[in-house]
Amino acid sequence: MVARMGTFTRICRYISRNWPLFLVSVSCILVSTIVSVQVPLLIRAAIDNVITPLAENRLEIELGKSTLFTLILEIIGLTAVVGLFSFIQRYANTYFSQKVVYDIRNDAFASLQNQSFAFYDKTHTGQLLSKVTTDMDRIRRFLGFQLTFLISSIILLIVTLYTMFSINTMLTLFILPIMPCIFATFYSFGKKIRPLFTQMREQYGSLTSVLHEAITGIRVVKAFAQEDFERKKFASKNDKYFQTTLASAKIRALYIPLVGFLIGLGTIIIFWYGGFEVITGTLTIGTLVAFNAYLAMLVMPMRFFGMFISGYHRTMAAGNRIFEVIDAETEIKEKPDALTLPKLKGHVKFENVSFSYRKGRPILKNVTFEAKPGETLALLGATGSGKSTIIRLIPRFYDASSGKIIVNDYDVRDVKLKSLRKQIGIVAQETFLFSMTIKENIAYGKPEAKMDEIVAAAKAARAHEFISTLPKGYDSRIGERGVTLSGGQRQRIAIARALLMNPRILILDDSTSSVDVETEYEIQHALRAVLKNRTAFVITQRVSTIRNADKIIFLEKGEIVEEGTHETLMAKKGAYYQIYQTLYETQKPNVEAVSEHTSSKQEETEQ
Ligand SMILES: Nc1ncnc2c1ncn2[C@@H]1O[C@H](COP(=O)(O)OP(=O)(O)OP(=O)(O)O)[C@@H](O)[C@H]1O
Ligand SMILES: [Mg+2]
């Protein structure tokens, strides 16, 4: 409960940032409620002061008509005022609720952008997405409808009850006990129907995802002749959804008449007790009719309170989840006195670095090595040996558990993250491209880049040729409804993206070892240009790249077991020698073809 109060207070803080809009909204509710409560009073006047005296021949017909006409005009006038204020209220309220959610959404997004890699390792992407969409929507509905209804219900309840008490206390006391009953009915209705709504939403979601998979995976379904299986899967989900809809219809069918019955009971009381009073002359017919109208007016707040209370904790839970995201402290923090890194020469040192993603499961153990400016370092090792982990520590995606990572005499923990990361170009193991144009993707790290810079980067990455063959060239969109690129092409765009930053340190996590001869040639050529004049860390299985590296680091279970140049390590006849033999055997056709290709090209140019 404490946490929920906290969440409510937090939401209120966002509300207070937009208080003028909120104030407009509440004032309009106040005005329109007070005015709408006056309408039954006018009806009462019409009956008691005009219609009844006319019927009893106590009033002159002409005077009666004109009074009635004035009253009708007044009713129309009041209704128009209510309409106008409701309009302003709705507009102000939508503006206000959307603005508050807009602020919360922006804060949540900013916080997500600031989170470290470790945060994303721990969090499920689907859950995160649902937090920022479904939960946010719940908050929006809370602010947009529920909060307004809450305020207007309270105002309506107070004003109506006050009016009722002031015109007939006894009659009000008689129908008052009905109100808690209507409230309880709606409360219980809300409590029963809400889980069904959630269930229906979830079931509908899973129905859609089966449909989505069956459509996108139709080729696999057909290839394995599993149409029946898919049909059954769909039918079973469809059936569940259908059953839940039925269950909710049953609850509705049960409760709605119950509320109708309670309202009817109120009417009976009004006419039973009030009717007697009319007969004895202590109550006017107009008051009786007005009371009946007030009874109907009171149902709305009861209905709302009932539904609100049963749904309130869900909204607060949604708010809580969102604030958890907003409040999450990033694990990679800059020191308050962090230095802005000057232009790097590209000297990188690991000193006794140990690291684990999770406590108690060490991944890197006492890793020590050095890369001098301009050197190319190849990282080699079995899958899971920690190659990608090592390179993630250089841009400080994670902090080492112990030991130091030094870039140009600076500990990476002492410098501003931006100034560090801007000087490191990364081509990650999984290439991620945004659904933007190729040009925008290449210029991602340097949006102000000129077109010729972009083309130059693409040329160096050997991406220019295939980009030029696309119908829209550099303006081709990537991703859904855009061009689909092969793995090698995507990788070369990622290389161009890294190159455009002209980084002193370049990291290439390239585990795509099995490519065709032509791509191998292209990639090698690209790499040669790319690695020049930079300190580079390359994770690769490509023998040509490994052989040309200035230093090879061989990892086994997070420890460096061998280190040196290709020649020294070959001479050692250890682990590297073994692996190299195997790699060479499998890549022999490529290596030979490429070296032939290269030499014949060289001959051509020499001639
Ligand atoms: N984000 C992460 N959270 C937790 N454990 C991780 C994470 N990333 C990697 N690991 C674990 O750390 C170990 C080293 O992983 P790493 O990705 O560095 O291996 P790798 O040498 O790059 O392998 P590969 O050649 O398959 O890319 C593995 O056991 C892996 O399961
Ligand atoms: Mg890896």
Coordinates of N, CA and C in Angstrom, one line a residue, residues 203 206-207 210-211 214 227-243:
Q203 N -5.8 -13.6 -24.1 CA -6.1 -14.6 -25.1 C -6.2 -14.1 -26.5
S206 N -2.7 -13.9 -27.7 CA -2.0 -15.1 -28.1 C -2.7 -15.7 -29.4
L207 N -4.0 -15.4 -29.5 CA -4.7 -15.8 -30.8 C -4.0 -15.1 -32.0
V210 N -0.6 -16.5 -32.7 CA -0.6 -17.8 -33.5 C -0.9 -17.5 -35.0
L211 N -1.8 -16.6 -35.2 CA -2.2 -16.2 -36.5 C -1.0 -15.6 -37.2
A214 N 1.5 -18.3 -38.0 CA 1.1 -19.2 -39.1 C 1.2 -18.5 -40.4
E227 N -0.4 -28.2 -41.6 CA -1.6 -27.4 -41.6 C -2.6 -27.8 -40.5
D228 N -2.8 -29.1 -40.4 CA -3.7 -29.6 -39.4 C -3.3 -29.1 -38.0
F229 N -2.0 -29.3 -37.7 CA -1.5 -29.0 -36.4 C -1.8 -27.5 -36.1
E230 N -1.5 -26.6 -37.1 CA -1.7 -25.2 -36.9 C -3.2 -24.9 -36.7
R231 N -4.0 -25.6 -37.5 CA -5.4 -25.4 -37.4 C -5.9 -25.7 -36.0
K232 N -5.4 -26.8 -35.5 CA -5.9 -27.2 -34.2 C -5.4 -26.2 -33.1
K233 N -4.2 -25.8 -33.3 CA -3.6 -24.8 -32.3 C -4.5 -23.6 -32.3
F234 N -4.8 -23.1 -33.5 CA -5.6 -21.9 -33.6 C -7.0 -22.1 -33.0
A235 N -7.6 -23.3 -33.4 CA -9.0 -23.5 -32.9 C -9.0 -23.6 -31.4
S236 N -8.0 -24.1 -30.8 CA -8.0 -24.2 -29.3 C -7.9 -22.9 -28.7
K237 N -7.1 -22.0 -29.3 CA -7.0 -20.6 -28.7 C -8.3 -19.9 -29.0
N238 N -8.8 -20.1 -30.1 CA -10.1 -19.4 -30.5 C -11.2 -19.8 -29.6
D239 N -11.2 -21.1 -29.2 CA -12.2 -21.6 -28.3 C -12.1 -21.0 -27.0
K240 N -10.9 -20.9 -26.5 CA -10.6 -20.3 -25.1 C -11.2 -18.9 -25.1
Y241 N -10.9 -18.1 -26.1 CA -11.3 -16.8 -26.2 C -12.8 -16.7 -26.2
F242 N -13.4 -17.6 -27.0 CA -14.9 -17.6 -27.1 C -15.5 -17.9 -25.7
Q243 N -14.9 -18.9 -25.0 CA -15.4 -19.2 -23.7 C -15.4 -18.0 -22.7

